[in-house]
CSV table of C-alpha atoms in Angstrom, one decimal:
chain,number,residue,atom,x,y,z
A,275,UNK,CA,-10.1,6.9,27.8
A,276,UNK,CA,-6.6,6.2,26.8
A,277,UNK,CA,-5.8,8.0,23.5
A,278,UNK,CA,-4.0,6.0,20.9
A,279,UNK,CA,-2.4,7.1,17.7
A,280,UNK,CA,-1.4,4.6,15.0
A,281,UNK,CA,1.5,6.2,13.2
A,282,UNK,CA,0.7,6.2,9.5
A,283,UNK,CA,4.1,6.5,7.9
A,284,UNK,CA,3.8,4.9,4.5
A,285,UNK,CA,0.2,4.0,3.9
A,286,UNK,CA,0.7,0.3,4.9
A,287,UNK,CA,-2.2,-1.9,5.8
A,288,UNK,CA,-3.3,-0.7,9.2
A,289,UNK,CA,-6.6,-2.4,9.2
A,290,UNK,CA,-5.7,-5.2,11.6
A,291,UNK,CA,-4.1,-3.0,14.3
A,292,UNK,CA,-6.9,-0.5,14.2
A,293,UNK,CA,-9.5,-3.3,14.5
A,294,UNK,CA,-7.6,-4.8,17.5
A,295,UNK,CA,-7.6,-1.5,19.4
A,296,UNK,CA,-11.3,-1.0,18.6
A,297,UNK,CA,-12.0,-4.5,19.9
A,298,UNK,CA,-10.5,-3.6,23.3
A,299,UNK,CA,-12.7,-0.5,23.5
A,300,UNK,CA,-10.4,2.3,22.2
A,301,UNK,CA,-10.8,4.7,19.4
A,302,UNK,CA,-7.4,4.8,17.7
A,303,UNK,CA,-6.5,7.7,15.4
A,304,UNK,CA,-4.6,6.8,12.3
A,305,UNK,CA,-2.3,9.7,11.6
A,306,UNK,CA,0.9,10.8,10.0
A,307,UNK,CA,0.6,14.2,11.7
A,308,UNK,CA,2.7,14.7,14.7
A,309,UNK,CA,0.1,17.1,16.2
A,310,UNK,CA,-2.1,14.1,16.6
A,311,UNK,CA,0.8,12.1,18.1
A,312,UNK,CA,1.3,14.8,20.7
A,313,UNK,CA,-2.2,14.5,21.9
A,314,UNK,CA,-1.9,10.7,22.5
A,315,UNK,CA,-1.1,8.6,25.5
A,316,UNK,CA,0.1,5.7,23.4
A,317,UNK,CA,1.9,5.8,20.0
A,318,UNK,CA,1.8,2.6,18.0
A,319,UNK,CA,4.2,2.1,15.1
A,320,UNK,CA,2.8,-0.9,13.2
A,321,UNK,CA,4.7,-3.5,11.3
A,322,UNK,CA,4.7,-3.6,7.6
A,323,UNK,CA,7.1,-2.2,5.0
A,324,UNK,CA,10.9,-1.9,4.9
A,325,UNK,CA,13.4,-0.2,7.1
A,326,UNK,CA,14.7,2.4,4.6
A,327,UNK,CA,11.3,3.4,3.4
A,328,UNK,CA,10.1,3.9,6.9
A,329,UNK,CA,13.1,5.9,8.0
A,330,UNK,CA,13.2,8.1,4.9
A,331,UNK,CA,9.5,8.8,5.3
A,332,UNK,CA,10.0,9.7,9.0
A,333,UNK,CA,12.8,12.1,8.2
A,334,UNK,CA,10.6,14.2,6.0
A,335,UNK,CA,9.6,17.2,8.1
A,336,UNK,CA,11.9,16.0,10.8
A,337,UNK,CA,9.4,13.5,12.2
A,338,UNK,CA,12.2,11.3,13.4
A,339,UNK,CA,13.4,14.1,15.7
A,340,UNK,CA,9.8,14.7,16.9
A,341,UNK,CA,9.3,11.0,17.5
A,342,UNK,CA,12.5,10.7,19.5
A,343,UNK,CA,11.3,13.6,21.7
A,344,UNK,CA,7.8,12.0,22.1
A,345,UNK,CA,9.4,8.7,23.1
A,346,UNK,CA,10.7,10.4,26.2
A,347,UNK,CA,7.2,10.8,27.6
A,348,UNK,CA,4.6,8.8,25.6
A,349,UNK,CA,4.0,5.1,25.8
A,350,UNK,CA,5.2,3.5,22.6
A,351,UNK,CA,4.4,0.1,21.0
A,352,UNK,CA,6.6,-0.8,18.0
A,353,UNK,CA,5.4,-3.9,16.2
A,354,UNK,CA,7.7,-5.8,13.9
A,355,UNK,CA,9.4,-3.1,11.8
A,356,UNK,CA,8.1,-0.6,14.4
A,357,UNK,CA,10.4,-2.4,16.9
A,358,UNK,CA,13.3,-2.6,14.5
A,359,UNK,CA,13.5,1.2,13.8
A,360,UNK,CA,14.2,1.8,17.5
A,361,UNK,CA,17.7,0.5,16.9
A,362,UNK,CA,20.8,2.0,15.3
A,363,UNK,CA,20.9,0.3,11.9
A,364,UNK,CA,19.7,-2.5,9.7
A,365,UNK,CA,21.0,-5.0,7.2
A,366,UNK,CA,17.9,-4.1,5.2
A,367,UNK,CA,19.0,-0.5,4.8
A,368,UNK,CA,22.8,-0.1,4.8
A,369,UNK,CA,23.8,3.5,5.5
A,370,UNK,CA,20.3,4.6,6.8
A,371,UNK,CA,20.3,5.0,10.5
A,372,UNK,CA,17.4,4.0,12.7
A,373,UNK,CA,16.0,6.1,15.6
A,374,UNK,CA,18.9,4.8,17.8
A,375,UNK,CA,16.9,4.7,21.0
A,376,UNK,CA,18.6,1.4,21.8
A,377,UNK,CA,22.0,0.1,20.9
A,378,UNK,CA,21.9,-2.8,18.5
A,379,UNK,CA,21.6,-3.8,14.9
A,380,UNK,CA,18.9,-5.4,12.8
A,381,UNK,CA,20.2,-8.4,11.0
A,382,UNK,CA,18.9,-10.8,8.4
A,383,UNK,CA,17.7,-14.2,9.7
A,384,UNK,CA,20.4,-16.7,8.7
A,385,UNK,CA,18.2,-19.5,7.2
A,386,UNK,CA,17.0,-20.4,3.7
A,387,UNK,CA,13.4,-20.3,4.5
A,388,UNK,CA,12.6,-16.6,4.7
A,389,UNK,CA,10.4,-15.0,5.9
A,390,UNK,CA,10.0,-16.5,9.4
A,391,UNK,CA,6.2,-16.9,8.9
A,392,UNK,CA,3.7,-18.4,11.2
A,393,UNK,CA,3.1,-19.1,14.9
A,394,UNK,CA,6.1,-19.4,17.2
A,395,UNK,CA,6.7,-19.3,20.9
A,396,UNK,CA,7.8,-16.4,23.1
A,397,UNK,CA,9.9,-17.6,26.0
A,398,UNK,CA,9.9,-15.0,28.8
A,399,UNK,CA,13.3,-13.9,30.2
A,400,UNK,CA,11.9,-11.5,32.7
A,401,UNK,CA,8.5,-11.0,34.2
A,402,UNK,CA,6.3,-8.4,32.8
A,403,UNK,CA,2.7,-7.2,33.5
A,404,UNK,CA,2.2,-7.2,29.8
A,405,UNK,CA,2.2,-11.0,30.0
A,406,UNK,CA,-0.2,-11.1,32.9
A,407,UNK,CA,-2.3,-14.3,32.5
A,408,UNK,CA,-0.3,-15.3,29.3
A,409,UNK,CA,1.6,-18.5,30.0
A,410,UNK,CA,5.4,-18.7,29.2
A,411,UNK,CA,6.1,-20.2,25.8
A,412,UNK,CA,2.7,-19.0,24.3
A,413,UNK,CA,2.4,-18.8,20.6
A,414,UNK,CA,2.3,-15.5,18.7
A,415,UNK,CA,2.1,-14.8,15.0
A,416,UNK,CA,5.3,-13.7,13.2
A,417,UNK,CA,6.1,-12.5,9.7
A,418,UNK,CA,9.6,-11.1,9.2
A,419,UNK,CA,13.0,-11.6,7.6
A,420,UNK,CA,15.1,-9.5,10.0
A,421,UNK,CA,15.7,-9.6,13.7
A,422,UNK,CA,17.1,-7.4,16.4
A,423,UNK,CA,20.6,-8.1,17.7
A,424,UNK,CA,21.1,-6.2,20.9
A,425,UNK,CA,23.3,-6.3,24.0
A,426,UNK,CA,21.1,-4.0,26.0
A,427,UNK,CA,19.2,-5.2,29.1
A,428,UNK,CA,15.8,-4.7,27.5
A,429,UNK,CA,15.0,-8.2,26.4
A,430,UNK,CA,11.9,-9.7,28.0
A,431,UNK,CA,11.0,-12.4,25.5
A,432,UNK,CA,13.0,-14.6,23.2
A,433,UNK,CA,12.0,-16.6,20.1
A,434,UNK,CA,13.9,-19.1,18.1
A,435,UNK,CA,14.1,-19.4,14.3
A,436,UNK,CA,17.5,-20.2,13.0
A,437,UNK,CA,18.8,-17.9,15.7
A,438,UNK,CA,17.4,-17.0,19.1
A,439,UNK,CA,16.3,-13.4,18.9
A,440,UNK,CA,14.5,-10.8,21.1
A,441,UNK,CA,10.8,-11.0,20.3
A,442,UNK,CA,9.6,-8.7,23.2
A,443,UNK,CA,11.7,-5.8,24.5
A,444,UNK,CA,10.8,-3.1,27.0
A,445,UNK,CA,12.4,-0.2,28.7
A,446,UNK,CA,10.2,2.1,30.8
A,447,UNK,CA,7.5,3.4,28.5
A,448,UNK,CA,8.9,1.9,25.3
A,449,UNK,CA,7.8,-1.6,24.2
A,450,UNK,CA,8.8,-3.4,21.0
A,451,UNK,CA,7.4,-6.8,19.8
A,452,UNK,CA,8.6,-8.7,16.8
A,453,UNK,CA,5.3,-10.6,16.6
A,454,UNK,CA,2.0,-9.2,15.6
A,455,UNK,CA,-0.3,-9.1,18.6
A,456,UNK,CA,-3.2,-8.0,16.3
A,457,UNK,CA,-3.0,-11.3,14.5
A,458,UNK,CA,-2.2,-13.5,17.5
A,459,UNK,CA,-5.8,-14.4,18.4
A,460,UNK,CA,-6.7,-14.4,22.1
A,461,UNK,CA,-3.1,-14.1,23.4
A,462,UNK,CA,-2.4,-11.1,21.2
A,463,UNK,CA,-5.6,-9.3,22.4
A,464,UNK,CA,-4.7,-10.1,26.0
A,465,UNK,CA,-1.3,-8.6,25.5
A,466,UNK,CA,-2.8,-5.4,24.2
A,467,UNK,CA,-5.4,-5.3,27.0
A,468,UNK,CA,-2.6,-5.8,29.6
A,469,UNK,CA,-0.7,-2.9,28.0
A,470,UNK,CA,-3.8,-0.7,28.2
A,471,UNK,CA,-4.2,-1.6,31.9
A,472,UNK,CA,-0.7,-0.6,32.7
A,473,UNK,CA,-1.2,2.8,31.0
A,474,UNK,CA,-4.4,3.4,32.9
A,475,UNK,CA,-2.6,2.9,36.2
A,476,UNK,CA,-0.4,5.9,35.6
B,15,UNK,CA,10.0,-23.7,17.4
B,16,UNK,CA,7.8,-22.6,14.5
B,17,UNK,CA,4.5,-24.5,14.5
B,18,UNK,CA,3.0,-26.2,11.5
B,19,UNK,CA,-0.2,-24.4,10.5
B,20,UNK,CA,-3.7,-25.8,10.1
B,21,UNK,CA,-5.7,-23.7,7.8
B,22,UNK,CA,-9.4,-24.1,7.1
B,23,UNK,CA,-10.4,-23.0,3.7
B,24,UNK,CA,-13.8,-21.3,3.1
B,25,UNK,CA,-14.9,-21.3,-0.6
B,26,UNK,CA,-17.6,-18.7,-0.8
B,27,UNK,CA,-20.5,-17.7,-3.1
B,28,UNK,CA,-21.7,-14.4,-1.6
B,29,UNK,CA,-21.8,-15.0,2.2
B,30,UNK,CA,-22.3,-18.7,1.8
B,31,UNK,CA,-19.4,-21.2,2.3
B,32,UNK,CA,-19.7,-24.0,-0.2
B,33,UNK,CA,-17.8,-27.2,-1.0
B,34,UNK,CA,-17.6,-29.3,-4.2
B,35,UNK,CA,-15.6,-32.3,-5.4
B,36,UNK,CA,-12.8,-31.8,-8.0
B,37,UNK,CA,-14.1,-28.2,-8.3
B,38,UNK,CA,-17.7,-29.2,-9.2
B,39,UNK,CA,-21.0,-30.5,-7.5
B,40,UNK,CA,-21.3,-27.6,-5.1
B,41,UNK,CA,-23.1,-27.7,-1.7
B,42,UNK,CA,-23.7,-24.9,0.8
B,43,UNK,CA,-22.1,-25.6,4.2
B,44,UNK,CA,-22.5,-22.4,6.2
B,45,UNK,CA,-22.1,-18.6,6.7
B,46,UNK,CA,-18.6,-17.2,6.1
B,47,UNK,CA,-18.3,-14.9,9.1
B,48,UNK,CA,-19.7,-17.5,11.5
B,49,UNK,CA,-17.5,-20.3,10.3
B,50,UNK,CA,-14.4,-18.1,10.3
B,51,UNK,CA,-15.0,-17.1,13.9
B,52,UNK,CA,-15.8,-20.5,15.0
B,53,UNK,CA,-12.6,-21.9,13.4
B,54,UNK,CA,-10.5,-19.2,15.1
B,55,UNK,CA,-11.9,-20.1,18.5
B,56,UNK,CA,-11.2,-23.7,17.8
B,57,UNK,CA,-7.5,-22.9,17.1
B,58,UNK,CA,-7.3,-22.4,13.3
B,59,UNK,CA,-3.9,-20.8,12.6
B,60,UNK,CA,-5.2,-18.8,9.6
B,61,UNK,CA,-8.3,-18.6,7.5
B,62,UNK,CA,-8.4,-18.7,3.8
B,63,UNK,CA,-11.4,-17.2,2.1
B,64,UNK,CA,-11.9,-17.8,-1.6
B,65,UNK,CA,-14.5,-16.2,-3.9
B,66,UNK,CA,-15.5,-18.8,-6.4
B,67,UNK,CA,-18.3,-16.8,-8.1
B,68,UNK,CA,-15.8,-15.3,-10.5
B,69,UNK,CA,-18.5,-12.9,-11.8
B,70,UNK,CA,-18.4,-9.2,-11.9
B,71,UNK,CA,-21.4,-8.6,-9.7
B,72,UNK,CA,-20.0,-11.2,-7.2
B,73,UNK,CA,-16.8,-9.2,-6.8
B,74,UNK,CA,-18.4,-6.2,-5.0
B,75,UNK,CA,-20.2,-8.6,-2.7
B,76,UNK,CA,-16.9,-10.4,-2.0
B,77,UNK,CA,-15.2,-7.2,-0.8
B,78,UNK,CA,-18.1,-6.7,1.7
B,79,UNK,CA,-17.9,-10.3,2.8
B,80,UNK,CA,-14.1,-9.8,3.4
B,81,UNK,CA,-14.9,-6.8,5.5
B,82,UNK,CA,-17.4,-8.7,7.6
B,83,UNK,CA,-15.3,-11.8,8.0
B,84,UNK,CA,-12.2,-9.7,9.0
B,85,UNK,CA,-14.1,-7.4,11.4
B,86,UNK,CA,-13.6,-9.6,14.5
B,87,UNK,CA,-11.0,-12.1,13.3
B,88,UNK,CA,-7.6,-12.0,15.0
B,89,UNK,CA,-5.7,-14.6,13.0
B,90,UNK,CA,-4.3,-13.9,9.5
B,91,UNK,CA,-6.9,-13.8,6.7
B,92,UNK,CA,-5.9,-14.7,3.2
B,93,UNK,CA,-8.4,-13.9,0.4
B,94,UNK,CA,-8.4,-14.9,-3.2
B,95,UNK,CA,-10.5,-15.8,-6.2
B,96,UNK,CA,-10.7,-13.7,-9.4
B,97,UNK,CA,-8.1,-11.1,-8.5
B,98,UNK,CA,-7.1,-9.5,-11.8
B,99,UNK,CA,-4.9,-6.5,-11.0
B,100,UNK,CA,-3.2,-4.4,-8.4
B,101,UNK,CA,-6.4,-2.4,-7.7
B,102,UNK,CA,-8.3,-5.6,-6.7
B,103,UNK,CA,-5.4,-6.4,-4.3
B,104,UNK,CA,-5.6,-2.9,-2.8
B,105,UNK,CA,-9.3,-3.2,-2.3
B,106,UNK,CA,-9.1,-6.5,-0.6
B,107,UNK,CA,-6.2,-5.5,1.7
B,108,UNK,CA,-8.2,-2.4,2.6
B,109,UNK,CA,-11.2,-4.5,3.3
B,110,UNK,CA,-9.2,-6.3,6.0
B,111,UNK,CA,-7.3,-9.1,4.2
B,112,UNK,CA,-3.8,-9.8,5.5
B,113,UNK,CA,-2.7,-11.6,2.4
B,114,UNK,CA,-4.1,-12.1,-1.1
B,115,UNK,CA,-3.9,-15.3,-3.1
B,116,UNK,CA,-3.6,-15.0,-6.9
B,117,UNK,CA,-3.7,-17.8,-9.5
B,118,UNK,CA,-5.0,-17.2,-13.0
B,119,UNK,CA,-3.8,-13.6,-13.0
B,120,UNK,CA,-0.3,-14.7,-12.2
B,121,UNK,CA,-0.2,-17.1,-15.1
B,122,UNK,CA,-1.8,-14.6,-17.6
B,123,UNK,CA,0.5,-11.8,-16.5
B,124,UNK,CA,3.4,-12.9,-14.3
B,125,UNK,CA,4.5,-9.3,-13.8
B,126,UNK,CA,1.7,-8.9,-11.4
B,127,UNK,CA,3.7,-11.0,-8.9
B,128,UNK,CA,6.5,-8.5,-9.0
B,129,UNK,CA,4.1,-5.6,-8.8
B,130,UNK,CA,2.3,-6.9,-5.8
B,131,UNK,CA,5.5,-7.9,-4.0
B,132,UNK,CA,7.1,-4.4,-4.6
B,133,UNK,CA,3.9,-2.4,-3.7
B,134,UNK,CA,2.6,-4.4,-0.7
B,135,UNK,CA,5.5,-6.8,0.2
B,136,UNK,CA,6.0,-10.5,-0.5
B,137,UNK,CA,4.5,-11.3,3.0
B,138,UNK,CA,1.0,-10.5,1.7
B,139,UNK,CA,1.3,-12.5,-1.5
B,140,UNK,CA,0.3,-16.1,-1.8
B,141,UNK,CA,0.5,-17.6,-5.2
B,142,UNK,CA,-2.0,-20.4,-5.6
B,143,UNK,CA,-1.0,-23.2,-8.1
B,144,UNK,CA,-3.6,-25.7,-9.3
B,145,UNK,CA,-2.2,-28.7,-11.1
B,146,UNK,CA,-3.2,-32.0,-12.7
B,147,UNK,CA,-1.0,-34.9,-13.0
B,148,UNK,CA,0.2,-35.7,-16.6
B,149,UNK,CA,2.7,-38.4,-16.1
B,150,UNK,CA,5.3,-39.8,-13.7
B,151,UNK,CA,6.4,-36.9,-11.5
B,152,UNK,CA,5.0,-34.5,-14.0
B,153,UNK,CA,2.2,-32.0,-13.4
B,154,UNK,CA,0.6,-29.3,-15.6
B,155,UNK,CA,-0.6,-26.0,-14.2
B,156,UNK,CA,-4.3,-25.2,-14.7
B,157,UNK,CA,-6.2,-21.9,-14.3
B,158,UNK,CA,-9.7,-20.6,-14.1
B,159,UNK,CA,-10.8,-22.7,-11.2
B,160,UNK,CA,-9.1,-25.8,-12.5
B,161,UNK,CA,-10.9,-25.7,-15.9
B,162,UNK,CA,-8.2,-24.5,-18.3
B,163,UNK,CA,-4.9,-26.2,-19.0
B,164,UNK,CA,-2.0,-23.9,-19.6
B,165,UNK,CA,0.7,-26.2,-21.0
B,166,UNK,CA,3.0,-24.9,-18.2
B,167,UNK,CA,5.1,-27.4,-16.3
B,168,UNK,CA,4.6,-27.2,-12.6
B,169,UNK,CA,8.3,-27.3,-11.7
B,170,UNK,CA,9.1,-24.4,-14.1
B,171,UNK,CA,6.2,-22.3,-12.6
B,172,UNK,CA,7.0,-22.8,-8.9
B,173,UNK,CA,10.6,-21.7,-9.6
B,174,UNK,CA,9.4,-18.6,-11.5
B,175,UNK,CA,6.9,-17.4,-8.9
B,176,UNK,CA,9.5,-17.6,-6.2
B,177,UNK,CA,12.0,-15.6,-8.3
B,178,UNK,CA,9.3,-13.0,-9.0
B,179,UNK,CA,8.6,-12.4,-5.3
B,180,UNK,CA,5.8,-14.7,-4.1
B,181,UNK,CA,5.7,-15.0,-0.3
B,182,UNK,CA,4.0,-18.4,-0.1
B,183,UNK,CA,2.7,-21.2,-2.3
B,184,UNK,CA,-0.7,-22.7,-2.0
B,185,UNK,CA,-0.6,-25.9,-3.9
B,186,UNK,CA,-3.7,-27.8,-4.9
B,187,UNK,CA,-3.9,-31.1,-6.7
B,188,UNK,CA,-7.1,-30.9,-8.8
B,189,UNK,CA,-7.2,-34.7,-9.1
B,190,UNK,CA,-7.3,-35.1,-5.4
B,191,UNK,CA,-9.5,-32.2,-4.4
B,192,UNK,CA,-12.6,-33.1,-2.5
B,193,UNK,CA,-12.0,-36.9,-2.8
B,194,UNK,CA,-10.9,-37.2,0.8
B,195,UNK,CA,-8.3,-39.9,-0.3
B,196,UNK,CA,-5.1,-38.0,0.7
B,197,UNK,CA,-2.9,-35.3,-0.8
B,198,UNK,CA,-0.7,-36.0,-3.8
B,199,UNK,CA,2.5,-36.6,-1.8
B,200,UNK,CA,4.8,-36.9,-4.8
B,201,UNK,CA,3.6,-33.5,-5.8
B,202,UNK,CA,4.4,-32.0,-2.4
B,203,UNK,CA,7.9,-33.6,-2.4
B,204,UNK,CA,8.5,-32.1,-5.8
B,205,UNK,CA,7.4,-28.7,-4.7
B,206,UNK,CA,9.7,-28.8,-1.6
B,207,UNK,CA,12.7,-29.8,-3.9
B,208,UNK,CA,12.1,-26.9,-6.2
B,209,UNK,CA,11.2,-24.1,-3.8
B,210,UNK,CA,12.2,-22.6,-0.5
B,211,UNK,CA,8.9,-20.7,0.0
B,212,UNK,CA,6.5,-21.7,2.8
B,213,UNK,CA,4.3,-24.3,1.2
B,214,UNK,CA,0.6,-24.9,2.0
B,215,UNK,CA,-0.7,-28.3,0.9
B,216,UNK,CA,-4.2,-28.4,-0.4
B,217,UNK,CA,-6.7,-30.8,-2.0
B,218,UNK,CA,-7.7,-34.2,-0.9
B,219,UNK,CA,-7.3,-34.4,2.9
B,220,UNK,CA,-9.8,-36.9,4.2
B,221,UNK,CA,-8.2,-38.3,7.3
B,222,UNK,CA,-6.0,-37.3,10.2
B,223,UNK,CA,-3.2,-39.4,8.7
B,224,UNK,CA,-3.4,-37.5,5.4
B,225,UNK,CA,-2.6,-34.3,7.3
B,226,UNK,CA,0.2,-36.0,9.2
B,227,UNK,CA,1.8,-37.4,6.1
B,228,UNK,CA,1.9,-34.1,4.3
B,229,UNK,CA,3.4,-32.3,7.3
B,230,UNK,CA,5.9,-35.1,7.9
B,231,UNK,CA,7.1,-34.7,4.3
B,232,UNK,CA,7.9,-31.1,5.2
B,233,UNK,CA,5.1,-28.8,4.1
B,234,UNK,CA,4.6,-25.8,6.4
B,235,UNK,CA,0.9,-25.8,6.5
B,236,UNK,CA,-2.1,-27.9,5.5
B,237,UNK,CA,-5.3,-26.5,4.1
B,238,UNK,CA,-8.5,-28.4,4.4
B,239,UNK,CA,-12.1,-27.7,3.9
B,240,UNK,CA,-14.4,-30.8,3.8
B,241,UNK,CA,-13.1,-32.5,6.9
B,242,UNK,CA,-13.8,-29.3,9.0
B,243,UNK,CA,-17.0,-28.2,7.3
B,244,UNK,CA,-18.7,-31.6,7.4
B,245,UNK,CA,-17.6,-32.1,11.0
B,246,UNK,CA,-15.5,-35.2,10.3
B,247,UNK,CA,-12.9,-33.7,12.7
B,248,UNK,CA,-12.6,-30.5,14.7
B,249,UNK,CA,-9.5,-28.5,14.7
B,250,UNK,CA,-8.6,-29.4,18.3
B,251,UNK,CA,-8.9,-33.1,17.4
B,252,UNK,CA,-6.6,-32.6,14.4
B,253,UNK,CA,-4.0,-30.7,16.5
B,254,UNK,CA,-4.1,-33.2,19.3
B,255,UNK,CA,-3.6,-36.1,16.9
B,256,UNK,CA,-0.7,-34.3,15.2
B,257,UNK,CA,1.0,-33.4,18.4
B,258,UNK,CA,0.8,-37.0,19.6
B,259,UNK,CA,2.5,-38.0,16.3
B,260,UNK,CA,5.3,-35.6,17.0
B,261,UNK,CA,4.2,-32.7,14.7
B,262,UNK,CA,4.8,-29.3,16.4
B,263,UNK,CA,1.5,-27.4,16.4
B,264,UNK,CA,0.0,-24.5,18.3
B,265,UNK,CA,-2.2,-25.7,21.2
B,266,UNK,CA,-3.7,-23.5,23.8
């Protein structure tokens, strides 16, 4: 069985994501301990909280360094904030660097009605096995006030709310989604199942 | 483009989903977990679950009901009813709620809005506002399930809850609730003028056109109970109708 760790970095509400992985037949371990992370095939960084809190918490015991190392070999799914911390910096936390795995900055969505909350479409820019049997422009559930602005060639899906922003990024073993697959009904579950199938192939 | 949301509301006593008229004359309409799952399959964009027992022994049961309803639900779940303090919020989020909805507690102690927003984030806080009309373009805020007037003007209150960190507003017209004769559209317009928060319209939807009119005015979501529970319309029928009228909704 594929081993999944849900990274518990600030005691946020992890119920939904744990539930989703159980639903697709896995037994996720919720842990803030890197020794558990090392034993996993897939690390999941779920989506609530703010950028500075998350990064400050990760830096305790050098977990940011450990995580950067683990990202070289483990599969990684960053959801919402978990995707944003992969980048260099954020408007939400001036002066606090992100993990810097990818080049780019996290910016505030430039519209009055914040957060971007509800169901919006993901338009596919590149084909991906993670979207197998999920039609282009399917709806996923979003809740966020910041988005990723990147020039890197990692963007697989785009969504529009005030700006057009990357909602699904991927490079090798690292995947980031701005939407919440765990709250996106059958499409979200399908996305997680597809990811699992890809991991099993290796 | 962001879709307008259709949200069935489950008022519960224990595991039973019930429905009344203007908050009284209550009838049992089904089981909470079964209805929630059915509505998700049919395309509900979220589920709202409200505990209307408001009794101490009912509270423990409600946490269990939330756990059960949440267990195989993969759309956002908002829960509310009788939340008094931050501990209640913590319990309900832990039980599987994605958001909590507070009403009376927010009026009695507005600081709770700031506390919940800073501890759990605005994204998980819906402030429910129940109002009764008191004159031309004027409404008064009521609490305790629509029974107790507060003397607070609706416009002042919606501005204050936004300032304090609410993430969404769930706005119910007590006059219209359960009468199936349409939302209070003037009230919705007033709310949109005074607040930038996502607005969920509630109370009074009886026809497809009622839902359309509210969304057309600009609310982000419509909450309805009777029309779904009593089978007047299914969620796919609602969404198909709205789409044909040019409202952007999520259809599979």
